Coordinates of C-alpha atoms in Angstrom, one line a residue:
M1 CA 0.3 -3.7 -13.8
R2 CA 2.5 -5.7 -11.4
A3 CA 0.9 -6.5 -8.0
V4 CA 3.5 -4.5 -6.2
D5 CA 2.8 -1.5 -8.4
A6 CA -0.9 -1.9 -7.7
V7 CA -0.2 -1.9 -3.9
Y8 CA 2.0 1.2 -4.2
T9 CA -0.7 3.0 -6.3
R10 CA -3.3 2.1 -3.8
I11 CA -1.2 3.5 -1.0
K12 CA -0.8 6.8 -2.9
E13 CA -4.6 6.9 -3.4
L14 CA -5.2 6.4 0.3
L15 CA -2.6 8.9 1.3
S16 CA -4.3 11.5 -0.8
E17 CA -7.8 10.6 0.4
K18 CA -6.7 10.7 4.0
K19 CA -4.5 13.8 3.6
M20 CA -1.5 11.9 5.0
T21 CA 2.2 11.9 4.0
M22 CA 4.3 8.8 3.7
Y23 CA 6.1 9.9 6.8
M24 CA 2.8 10.0 8.8
L25 CA 1.9 6.6 7.5
A26 CA 5.3 5.2 8.5
K27 CA 4.9 6.5 12.0
R28 CA 1.3 5.2 12.4
S29 CA 2.0 1.8 10.8
G30 CA 5.4 0.9 12.1
V31 CA 6.5 0.2 8.6
P32 CA 9.8 2.0 7.9
F33 CA 9.6 5.1 5.7
S34 CA 12.3 3.6 3.4
T35 CA 10.2 0.5 2.8
I36 CA 7.1 2.5 1.8
S37 CA 9.1 4.9 -0.4
T38 CA 11.0 2.2 -2.3
M39 CA 8.1 0.0 -3.2
T40 CA 8.2 1.3 -6.7
R41 CA 11.6 -0.2 -7.2
S42 CA 10.8 -3.4 -5.3
K43 CA 9.9 -6.7 -6.9
T44 CA 7.9 -8.0 -3.9
V45 CA 5.9 -6.7 -1.0
T46 CA 5.0 -8.9 2.0
L47 CA 1.6 -9.4 3.4
A48 CA 3.0 -8.3 6.8
T49 CA 4.0 -5.0 5.3
I50 CA 0.6 -4.5 3.7
Y51 CA -1.0 -5.4 7.0
G52 CA 1.1 -2.8 8.8
I53 CA 0.2 -0.2 6.3
C54 CA -3.5 -1.1 6.7
E55 CA -3.1 -0.5 10.5
G56 CA -1.6 2.9 9.7
F57 CA -4.6 3.8 7.6
G58 CA -7.0 2.3 10.2
M59 CA -8.5 -0.1 7.8
T60 CA -8.7 -3.9 7.2
L61 CA -6.9 -5.8 4.5
K62 CA -10.3 -6.4 2.8
E63 CA -10.9 -2.6 2.6
F64 CA -7.4 -2.1 1.3
F65 CA -7.8 -4.6 -1.5
D66 CA -11.4 -3.5 -2.3
S67 CA -10.2 -1.5 -5.4
P68 CA -10.4 -2.0 -9.2
L69 CA -6.6 -2.0 -9.1
F70 CA -6.7 -5.5 -7.8
A71 CA -9.1 -6.9 -10.3
R72 CA -7.8 -10.2 -11.7
A73 CA -7.5 -8.6 -15.2
A74 CA -5.6 -5.6 -13.9
I75 CA -2.7 -7.7 -12.4
T76 CA -0.1 -9.0 -14.9
D77 CA 2.3 -10.9 -12.7

């Protein structure tokens, strides 16, 4: 899985866990809705964007990346 795909998958997991929509996340994080919704077609994602998303979820970067999705063997790029 590409790193950007793992980030998007993690966001979808957290949205479900926290019963939030992408729109709610965009409002809470300050990251534009269009940025969040187009990550699947994107080739890159910035740390600043992930940081903003973490702010929207009320979590740290460490908590965000604490997922099997980000295990070294899971990332292919």
